[in-house]
Each structure stands twice: as C-alpha cells, then as structure tokens.
XYZ file of C-alpha atoms in Angstrom:
531
model
C 0.016 0.019 -0.032
C 1.004 3.610 -0.393
C 1.774 5.816 2.562
C -1.165 8.097 3.652
C 0.610 11.098 2.178
C 1.245 9.294 -1.152
C -2.313 7.965 -1.312
C -3.892 11.398 -0.849
C -1.593 12.949 -3.421
C -2.369 10.260 -6.027
C -6.088 10.148 -5.182
C -6.447 13.953 -5.547
C -4.623 13.998 -8.874
C -6.397 11.002 -10.305
C -9.879 11.769 -9.079
C -9.738 15.298 -10.511
C -8.631 13.811 -13.837
C -11.349 11.127 -13.737
C -14.133 13.481 -12.767
C -13.576 15.428 -16.029
C -15.106 12.400 -17.826
C -18.565 13.158 -16.423
C -20.826 16.048 -17.183
C -24.276 17.158 -16.022
C -26.340 18.977 -18.659
C -29.467 21.019 -18.023
C -32.162 21.222 -20.650
C -34.443 24.209 -21.237
C -36.900 23.105 -18.505
C -34.060 22.797 -15.998
C -34.010 19.044 -15.933
C -30.516 17.543 -15.441
C -29.148 14.807 -17.666
C -25.986 12.826 -16.819
C -23.560 12.462 -19.725
C -20.549 10.138 -19.763
C -17.814 11.573 -21.799
C -15.761 8.318 -21.817
C -16.526 5.763 -24.516
C -19.263 3.647 -23.076
C -19.747 -0.127 -23.204
C -22.065 -2.707 -21.602
C -20.506 -4.990 -19.057
C -21.497 -7.145 -16.103
C -22.181 -4.118 -13.930
C -24.035 -0.833 -14.371
C -22.258 2.309 -15.444
C -20.682 4.031 -12.462
C -21.399 7.765 -11.895
C -18.094 8.711 -10.343
C -18.899 12.244 -9.147
C -21.585 10.997 -6.717
C -19.986 7.686 -5.766
C -16.304 8.411 -5.673
C -16.138 7.951 -1.924
C -16.988 4.255 -2.428
C -14.017 3.871 -4.696
C -11.760 5.852 -2.391
C -12.604 3.594 0.529
C -11.789 0.471 -1.366
C -8.464 1.902 -2.473
C -7.604 3.416 0.873
C -8.055 0.022 2.543
C -5.756 -1.589 -0.028
C -8.370 -3.335 -2.196
C -10.432 -4.562 0.691
C -14.060 -3.989 1.499
C -16.438 -4.918 4.328
C -18.682 -7.864 3.656
C -21.869 -7.246 5.594
C -23.053 -10.807 5.207
C -19.879 -12.407 6.506
C -19.233 -9.399 8.828
C -15.587 -9.110 7.883
C -13.250 -7.326 5.523
C -12.437 -9.294 2.317
C -10.302 -8.760 -0.718
C -11.943 -6.983 -3.645
C -13.263 -9.578 -6.169
C -12.431 -8.492 -9.684
C -15.026 -9.437 -12.291
C -14.019 -11.316 -15.456
C -12.946 -9.151 -18.338
C -15.200 -8.880 -21.309
C -13.286 -9.895 -24.471
C -14.176 -8.669 -27.973
C -12.414 -8.888 -31.277
C -11.722 -5.447 -32.683
C -11.490 -5.490 -36.437
C -9.584 -2.711 -38.169
C -9.324 -2.523 -42.005
C -5.838 -1.249 -43.070
C -4.450 -0.290 -46.469
C -1.004 -1.750 -46.082
C 2.064 -2.620 -48.190
C 2.141 -6.389 -48.727
C 5.831 -7.390 -48.667
C 5.425 -10.709 -50.461
C 3.209 -9.343 -53.287
C 5.145 -6.017 -53.625
C 2.103 -3.760 -53.573
C -0.448 -2.068 -51.275
C -3.681 -3.887 -50.468
C -6.517 -3.798 -47.982
C -6.297 -6.183 -45.060
C -8.112 -6.554 -41.727
C -6.181 -6.546 -38.446
C -7.977 -8.347 -35.638
C -7.049 -7.460 -32.047
C -8.510 -9.111 -28.930
C -9.387 -6.296 -26.443
C -10.444 -6.973 -22.876
C -12.730 -4.498 -21.116
C -12.823 -4.359 -17.263
C -16.068 -3.937 -15.419
C -16.917 -0.317 -14.830
C -15.832 -0.240 -11.125
C -12.827 -2.470 -11.821
C -11.838 -0.048 -14.508
C -11.764 2.791 -11.966
C -9.531 0.737 -9.627
C -7.137 -0.061 -12.493
C -7.241 3.607 -13.477
C -6.130 4.820 -10.040
C -3.220 2.337 -9.812
C -2.180 3.134 -13.424
C -2.008 6.816 -12.467
C -0.067 6.229 -9.231
C 2.372 3.647 -10.638
C 2.958 5.730 -13.752
C 4.363 8.398 -11.448
C 6.610 5.780 -9.861
C 7.658 4.564 -13.291
C 8.479 8.105 -14.594
C 10.458 8.896 -11.412
C 12.457 5.715 -11.936
C 13.380 6.212 -15.625
C 14.211 9.834 -14.911
C 16.434 8.850 -11.981
C 18.153 6.067 -14.055
C 18.752 8.442 -16.994
C 16.714 7.019 -19.872
C 13.612 9.276 -19.695
C 13.638 10.052 -23.469
C 13.489 6.469 -24.786
C 10.007 5.245 -24.050
C 7.346 7.466 -25.639
C 3.969 5.741 -25.171
C 1.538 6.080 -22.246
C 3.397 8.832 -20.423
C 2.070 11.708 -18.381
C 5.195 13.875 -18.104
C 6.002 14.625 -21.737
C 5.038 18.303 -21.560
C 2.140 18.051 -23.989
C 4.146 16.338 -26.687
C 2.365 13.913 -29.054
C 3.108 11.755 -32.114
C 3.721 14.917 -34.148
C 6.734 15.837 -32.049
C 7.892 12.192 -31.653
C 7.927 11.724 -35.341
C 9.488 15.115 -36.085
C 12.355 14.176 -33.756
C 13.073 11.036 -35.678
C 12.816 12.663 -39.102
C 15.021 15.630 -37.950
C 17.557 13.075 -36.757
C 17.640 11.430 -40.193
C 17.957 14.894 -41.883
C 20.848 15.786 -39.577
C 22.692 12.509 -40.337
C 22.096 12.511 -44.121
C 23.140 9.083 -45.175
C 22.014 6.570 -42.549
C 19.614 3.703 -41.921
C 16.437 3.312 -39.915
C 15.525 -0.072 -38.385
C 11.893 -0.504 -37.411
C 11.010 -3.572 -35.369
C 7.554 -4.701 -34.200
C 7.118 -7.165 -31.327
C 4.676 -9.881 -32.204
C 1.607 -10.120 -29.923
C 3.393 -8.098 -27.179
C 0.694 -8.043 -24.462
C -0.075 -11.747 -24.929
C 3.598 -12.733 -24.407
C 4.664 -10.708 -21.379
C 6.336 -13.141 -19.016
C 4.790 -12.994 -15.525
C 7.918 -13.566 -13.451
C 9.914 -10.980 -15.474
C 6.991 -8.492 -15.106
C 6.921 -8.981 -11.349
C 10.660 -8.415 -11.122
C 10.509 -5.183 -13.099
C 7.442 -4.022 -11.156
C 9.426 -4.447 -7.899
C 12.281 -2.412 -9.384
C 9.973 0.449 -10.098
C 8.548 0.650 -6.513
C 11.887 -0.266 -4.906
C 10.983 -3.452 -3.062
C 8.556 -6.330 -2.617
C 5.067 -5.920 -3.950
C 2.768 -4.831 -1.102
C -0.400 -6.968 -0.614
C -2.713 -4.690 -2.635
C -0.278 -4.493 -5.564
C 0.363 -8.238 -5.455
C -3.466 -8.753 -5.629
C -3.456 -6.378 -8.597
C -0.604 -8.302 -10.254
C -2.572 -11.566 -9.910
C -5.678 -9.978 -11.385
C -3.764 -8.836 -14.376
C -1.695 -12.024 -14.973
C -4.001 -14.835 -13.906
C -6.953 -12.929 -15.280
C -10.290 -14.406 -16.372
C -12.433 -13.279 -19.304
C -15.711 -13.993 -21.100
C -16.146 -13.538 -24.807
C -19.065 -11.332 -25.662
C -19.767 -13.377 -28.796
C -19.835 -16.560 -26.783
C -22.560 -15.140 -24.483
C -24.670 -14.086 -27.436
C -24.255 -17.419 -29.174
C -24.737 -19.578 -26.139
C -27.894 -17.904 -24.937
C -29.299 -17.213 -28.448
C -29.285 -13.388 -28.106
C -29.830 -11.080 -31.044
C -28.812 -7.554 -30.066
C -30.254 -6.003 -33.207
C -33.673 -7.555 -32.456
C -33.522 -6.223 -28.832
C -32.721 -2.791 -30.213
C -35.689 -2.872 -32.640
C -37.898 -3.885 -29.698
C -36.619 -0.810 -27.755
C -35.267 -3.134 -25.051
C -32.944 -1.131 -22.846
C -30.013 -3.429 -21.941
C -28.189 -2.157 -18.867
C -25.820 -5.089 -18.191
C -24.876 -8.313 -19.842
C -26.090 -10.218 -16.769
C -29.600 -9.574 -18.042
C -28.876 -12.011 -20.931
C -27.797 -14.841 -18.653
C -30.274 -17.269 -16.991
C -30.676 -17.016 -13.199
C -32.245 -14.736 -10.564
C -29.309 -13.471 -8.483
C -26.000 -12.167 -9.873
C -24.037 -15.007 -8.219
C -26.334 -17.519 -9.925
C -25.673 -15.923 -13.269
C -21.860 -16.056 -12.795
C -22.232 -19.674 -11.670
C -24.152 -20.332 -14.869
C -21.232 -18.826 -16.881
C -18.906 -21.224 -15.109
C -21.065 -24.208 -15.600
C -21.343 -23.417 -19.303
C -17.521 -23.011 -19.430
C -17.744 -19.466 -20.734
C -15.299 -18.082 -18.153
C -11.715 -18.636 -19.298
C -8.735 -18.126 -16.985
C -5.242 -17.258 -18.131
C -3.415 -19.382 -15.512
C -1.971 -22.345 -17.347
C 1.806 -22.475 -17.968
C 3.234 -23.162 -21.392
C 3.733 -26.925 -21.885
C 7.207 -26.542 -23.234
C 8.732 -23.665 -21.330
C 6.579 -23.948 -18.123
C 6.333 -20.182 -18.218
C 3.153 -18.206 -17.555
C 2.607 -15.211 -19.779
C 0.113 -12.738 -21.068
C -1.824 -9.750 -19.734
C -5.174 -8.386 -20.973
C -4.826 -5.768 -23.693
C -7.282 -2.979 -22.964
C -7.215 -2.715 -19.186
C -6.320 0.621 -17.574
C -3.053 -0.933 -16.257
C -1.910 -2.874 -19.317
C -0.313 0.098 -21.143
C 1.772 1.000 -18.092
C 2.884 -2.679 -17.612
C 3.989 -2.802 -21.198
C 6.454 0.006 -20.374
C 7.504 -1.484 -17.008
C 8.313 -4.871 -18.628
C 11.009 -3.329 -20.861
C 12.722 -0.912 -18.391
C 16.046 -2.790 -18.475
C 15.880 -3.196 -22.237
C 15.325 0.565 -22.602
C 18.194 1.353 -20.199
C 20.613 -1.050 -21.954
C 19.739 0.277 -25.456
C 19.960 3.868 -24.284
C 23.483 3.315 -22.872
C 24.564 1.370 -25.966
C 23.197 4.173 -28.196
C 25.236 6.767 -26.272
C 28.388 4.666 -26.568
C 28.020 3.629 -30.217
C 26.381 6.755 -31.668
C 22.989 5.479 -32.746
C 19.510 6.827 -31.961
C 16.928 4.655 -30.044
C 13.185 5.121 -29.390
C 10.440 2.712 -28.342
C 6.668 3.330 -28.638
C 5.081 0.338 -26.787
C 5.793 -2.645 -29.154
C 7.422 -0.527 -31.945
C 11.202 -0.209 -31.724
C 13.112 2.287 -33.878
C 16.838 2.648 -34.404
C 18.591 5.280 -36.592
C 22.267 4.463 -37.218
C 25.145 4.352 -39.635
C 24.223 2.081 -42.567
C 27.345 -0.079 -42.081
C 26.177 -0.984 -38.568
C 22.546 -1.615 -39.336
C 22.624 -5.381 -40.065
C 24.672 -6.351 -36.987
C 22.681 -4.020 -34.704
C 19.418 -5.415 -35.982
C 20.485 -9.008 -35.361
C 21.806 -8.136 -31.846
C 18.569 -6.503 -30.794
C 16.339 -9.302 -32.063
C 18.464 -11.812 -30.196
C 18.448 -9.756 -26.977
C 14.634 -9.396 -26.893
C 14.144 -13.020 -27.597
C 16.612 -14.493 -25.150
C 16.139 -12.028 -22.226
C 12.445 -11.164 -22.559
C 10.961 -14.193 -24.467
C 9.479 -11.917 -27.108
C 9.413 -12.496 -30.867
C 10.067 -10.145 -33.688
C 8.926 -11.644 -36.966
C 11.062 -11.133 -40.041
C 8.093 -9.703 -41.958
C 7.736 -7.093 -39.182
C 11.305 -5.874 -39.704
C 11.713 -2.800 -41.890
C 15.211 -1.663 -42.945
C 15.201 1.676 -44.685
C 18.390 3.147 -46.029
C 18.613 6.916 -46.576
C 21.206 7.815 -49.178
C 21.664 9.973 -52.318
C 19.788 8.838 -55.455
C 21.084 9.338 -58.984
C 20.158 13.099 -58.837
C 22.065 13.586 -55.537
C 18.888 13.827 -53.426
C 18.619 11.919 -50.136
C 15.872 9.341 -50.646
C 14.520 6.373 -48.675
C 15.276 2.921 -50.123
C 13.798 -0.434 -49.154
C 17.132 -2.065 -48.187
C 15.394 -5.322 -47.137
C 13.954 -5.754 -50.645
C 17.285 -4.970 -52.187
C 19.020 -7.603 -50.061
C 16.261 -10.156 -50.779
C 16.805 -10.053 -54.509
C 20.639 -9.918 -54.149
C 21.360 -6.396 -55.374
C 24.276 -4.549 -53.764
C 23.369 -1.194 -55.413
C 20.844 0.575 -57.526
C 21.137 2.884 -60.548
C 19.113 5.577 -62.250
C 17.134 2.974 -64.265
C 15.882 0.856 -61.403
C 16.217 2.926 -58.231
C 12.521 3.967 -58.166
C 11.565 0.283 -57.750
C 13.285 0.385 -54.343
C 11.921 3.670 -53.043
C 9.968 3.081 -49.819
C 9.246 5.758 -47.197
C 9.942 5.191 -43.511
C 6.593 4.909 -41.708
C 6.507 6.043 -38.065
C 3.560 6.870 -35.766
C 1.159 7.711 -38.535
C 3.583 9.598 -40.724
C 5.845 8.811 -43.703
C 9.231 10.286 -44.620
C 10.890 9.603 -47.988
C 14.121 11.615 -47.334
C 12.694 14.798 -48.892
C 9.110 15.190 -47.757
C 6.822 14.250 -44.846
C 3.336 12.896 -45.453
C 0.399 11.549 -43.456
C 0.589 7.783 -43.649
C -1.402 6.604 -46.669
C -3.249 3.964 -44.596
C -4.308 6.581 -42.048
C -5.588 8.833 -44.804
C -7.536 6.069 -46.557
C -9.040 5.006 -43.220
C -10.177 8.590 -42.624
C -11.904 8.736 -46.034
C -13.505 5.317 -45.497
C -14.924 6.387 -42.129
C -16.142 9.675 -43.583
C -17.948 7.835 -46.402
C -19.486 5.411 -43.959
C -20.813 8.190 -41.708
C -22.292 9.977 -44.684
C -24.092 6.829 -45.814
C -25.454 6.196 -42.348
C -26.622 9.803 -41.979
C -28.371 9.876 -45.356
C -30.021 6.439 -44.747
C -31.322 7.651 -41.432
C -32.767 10.802 -42.936
C -34.626 8.815 -45.636
C -35.844 6.052 -43.361
C -39.511 5.619 -42.584
C -38.720 6.629 -38.947
C -36.992 9.846 -39.977
C -38.157 12.830 -37.869
C -38.012 15.395 -40.660
C -36.868 15.922 -44.236
C -33.383 17.223 -43.439
C -29.910 15.718 -43.504
C -28.067 17.188 -40.512
C -24.448 17.862 -41.498
C -23.168 19.235 -38.224
C -21.950 15.913 -36.863
C -20.263 14.983 -40.141
C -18.470 18.339 -40.303
C -17.375 18.112 -36.603
C -15.912 14.671 -37.080
C -14.572 14.750 -40.597
C -13.677 18.295 -41.580
C -11.465 21.207 -40.496
C -14.556 22.751 -38.901
C -14.390 20.287 -35.996
C -12.164 21.013 -33.035
C -10.423 17.716 -32.195
C -10.580 15.184 -35.059
C -8.146 13.588 -37.501
C -8.302 16.518 -39.894
C -7.425 19.163 -37.305
C -4.622 16.858 -36.013
C -3.219 16.412 -39.509
C -3.440 20.169 -40.190
C -1.562 20.814 -36.957
C 1.139 18.444 -38.135
C 1.450 20.378 -41.425
C 2.047 23.737 -39.621
C 5.378 25.119 -38.451
C 3.823 25.796 -34.984
C 0.315 25.184 -33.587
C -1.574 25.400 -30.281
C -2.512 22.106 -28.628
C -5.580 21.392 -26.465
C -3.787 22.831 -23.405
C -3.118 26.029 -25.403
C 0.589 25.309 -25.537
C 2.537 26.225 -28.601
C 4.159 23.106 -30.144
C 6.265 22.628 -33.244
C 4.681 20.926 -36.223
C 6.435 19.543 -39.271
C 5.941 22.517 -41.576
C 5.046 20.076 -44.370
C 3.673 21.431 -47.665
C 3.191 17.726 -48.673
C 0.675 17.167 -45.897
C -1.122 20.409 -46.786
C -1.505 19.100 -50.354
C -2.804 15.771 -49.060
C -5.567 17.534 -47.138
C -6.375 20.328 -49.600
C -9.419 18.643 -51.219
C -10.909 16.970 -48.161
C -13.848 19.365 -47.874
C -14.641 19.166 -51.644
C -14.634 15.314 -51.384
C -16.887 15.478 -48.296
C -19.466 17.722 -49.977
C -19.365 15.768 -53.307
C -19.800 12.473 -51.392
C -22.733 13.845 -49.411
C -24.463 15.221 -52.485
C -23.925 11.981 -54.396
C -25.282 9.721 -51.536
C -28.233 12.063 -51.134
C -29.144 11.792 -54.808
C -28.673 8.041 -54.820
C -30.991 7.609 -51.867
C -33.594 9.949 -53.389
C -33.630 7.940 -56.594
C -34.026 4.705 -54.643
C -36.908 6.061 -52.590
C -38.464 7.500 -55.840
C -38.370 3.996 -57.290
C -40.167 2.800 -54.192
C -42.698 5.626 -54.596
C -41.837 7.374 -51.354
C -39.632 10.186 -52.621
C -39.168 13.537 -50.842
C -35.791 15.186 -51.434
C -33.901 15.738 -48.210
C -32.159 19.104 -47.733
C -28.645 19.205 -46.261
C -28.546 21.662 -43.383
C-alpha cells in the first residue's frame, strides 16, 4: 500500500482527472441529464457515476483493495469481475511485402474491457504507478527512450515524436532506420519477469494490494461477448428494434441473483482463466490488452531493455526510441545489419518476445542518382541480391519510413497513406449512415443534418483527425492545453488535405441523390435538404 501522504496525493490527482469524464447538462426546462464523456460499453455491472460515488471507490483503495462484507461481517479482498473480451477488427491499407504492392487487409485485435468499477480501480493504480515509473526512468537516466503512455512529456504527441526522428535522419544525411515490431506483445509478457521489473519500479517487494493487482492482471479471467450471445441465443439487433434497454450483460444470462448468473457462466464453461503455464517452457505469460493498467505494464516490462539500449546508443552513436511494441533505431548504414541482429536476439533470449522477419523494416537513406537523399527499401534490395541501384531501377526500391502515422521519404513528410484512406472510409461510412437515417420511414423530418459530419470529418471540428493532420502540417500550432508546439511545416501534408472538404461535399451530395432515386423508385420520394 501507499503511505497516507502518497495515497492522498495520487487520489487527488487521479480523481480530478477522472471527474472530467462526467458532465451534467441542463435542458431548457431545467432538468438535469448525466452524460458520460468516456466511450461507453455494456459490461456485467451498471455504469458508475463517479462524481456522486467516488467515496465508495476511495474507501476500497484506501483499505488496499479490501471492503467490508456485511453478510460475513468481515473485511475481504476486492473480487475482480471477469474481463469482457471482444475482437476489434480494423481495416488497413498496407504494403504487402510478399506481393510487392499495397492492399486492404483486416487486423484483428483481442481487447479486454474491465467492469466499470474495476476499470476505476485499475485507473487509479495506473495513475499512481505511472508516477513511480516516470520517477524511476528519470532517476536512471533514460527518460527520453519510451514514448507511449506517459504523463510527463510536456504536452508532446506523435507529431513531435515523429518530427524528432525525421530531424535526426535529416541531420545525419546518409544513414539507416531499423523498425522492429514485437509480435503479440501483451499476450507474451512473461509473468515472473514482469513482477521483477514491477518491484524495481517501486523499490521493493510488492505490497499486498499491488500483489493482488498483479494476480488480477496475470491470472486474469475473461468472457467472450460473442460466446454469451451465441450460447444464450441473443440477437442484439432484435432487442434494439424492440426498444429493449439493456443495462448489463447479466440480463442475458439465466438466473435470478447475480451470483447464480456467474455460476451459470462457469457451468457453461464461458469463463476462461489465463493461468496455465506453457507446456514446453513452463512459463506463464500474457496480460489483458485494454485494461487501464496494461499500457503501463508494457512500459515497465522493458525498463532494463530501454536502459541497456539507451546506454549502448550513447556509446556507439545511434538513436533509439520505443513506442510500446514498436522499436526504432537510426544508425550508420554499415552497422545496421549487426545491430538489428543483436537487438532481435536480446529481446528473444532475455524477454521471451518475438520479432517476426516480416515485421522488420530496414530503410536506407542515401543519395539517389540526382544527388537527393531518398529512402530505399534495403530489405527488398538484399532479398533479390542487389548490392546497389542505378538511375534506371532505383525507383523500384523507393519506400518511405513509416512512423507513428507519418511517412518520410528523405525529402518530404506525409500523413501515412493507410491513415488517410481510413479517414476517407470512415467519412464515407458516416455519410451513408446519416443519409439512410434521414430517408428512413422513422426519420423525424426531411433534413440531413451535416453538423456531426463536419465536426468529425472536416477542418470545422475542433479535435478530429483533420485538425490533427493540419496541426502536423504547420510550423507551429496550439494544442488542447493552449501550448505552442512545433509541427512539421510540411507542404506535402497540406497538399494531401487540400481537397478533403470538396470530397466530403461531393460524397454527401452523391449519396443524397442516390438515396432519393431509390426512394423514388419505391414511390416514397421527398428530397432531403442538407443543413
């Protein structure tokens, strides 16, 4: 447990931060409506209105994850609920190394959501232990290496992180960039190594509450949302059409009391526990991706790796950064192959993590036939056995370095093509949904409301992808804390975004006309105005 002084300091900082996620709105008649600003989801418990019930959470935390059981008349450990597991599907327009061209693929990520009150508990400990982690890496002298999930980076974001890397390459001129991606990072975090690094951060043995937390995040249990729906024959779309207000997933499970419903889940073998060691290595590994603590633990796990690479970088003159499971090295081209091999071996042997060959990107920056520094796909060049390129074939080997949503080809910086295509796909999808809703039989009036589309997908919104990309294109911009931050001053990005509003309006007009023609064919046509 934390000392009383530490606890109050962390509680005050975290609770103020958490309370900003809840807002009470008054309508014209003076009636108050509660609005959750965090992304909502249905779980095994009801949503938790923190501003009114925060003392309940504080008491559980203050007692070191214990609460009074009025039935047994004693204090007991807090019982964490199973995580809810979903498969998040993300379409991506990505370069296919084997085929040698870009194509659309779908990345599937398993995400585990904690119950609403468990999420608050994880959130507090993530806040407190992040402070401990940041104090440790600052004290040990490698504060600049790890970029993800930090609270003390003075308002910096991926724009500044990427600019730092691209500026380093510009300064070096001829050099190489090695980009490595750890395969299934969260699923392969070794439990014993994690515990050892966690103890290093706090400077001693895990206190009982943190050991309980460690167990909850290593030997965690989860239930698949799809398994619940399939097992109990639930059609969420049908429930929605019937205006059934679903508050918790327990409503879908047979039984009267909550404990009976959880018992039913166990009997039906829908609760899975991550507690079995690997048959070959006897190691236990894996933490749930998506919990409030997981991001922090992904940084804690590699503290010694970061420290070693930082010291080696200072001694040997290369540049090292890590953003969660993405590792980036900028070095002299002559040292790239040996350095790459050494890092892959180290992360395998010391941390039991794998870097797939297809996840390795080796980009060489050097003059082309016109004397301009350009980015070459060195991996492709090595694969086909070419030692050099010439003016007739060099364009075949051009390949920009991709980093944190941006691309750099040695001359210009761009928004990553996959990020841009994803933005246009989402914009088109939102337009279709809005137009269909306006023309539906349940439509409230004959207008297509554009405000939400403009706020989400144009420069007229305040915090969306477009405004972020525009900030990146500027020399300087103001962030959400009204701090002035350097952008990339990229004319290339400005050109990429220049037609976004024209595309949006043309798409909206086209979908409106298509829907009108369809309804006219059905004999129910009334043209909808866009307002």
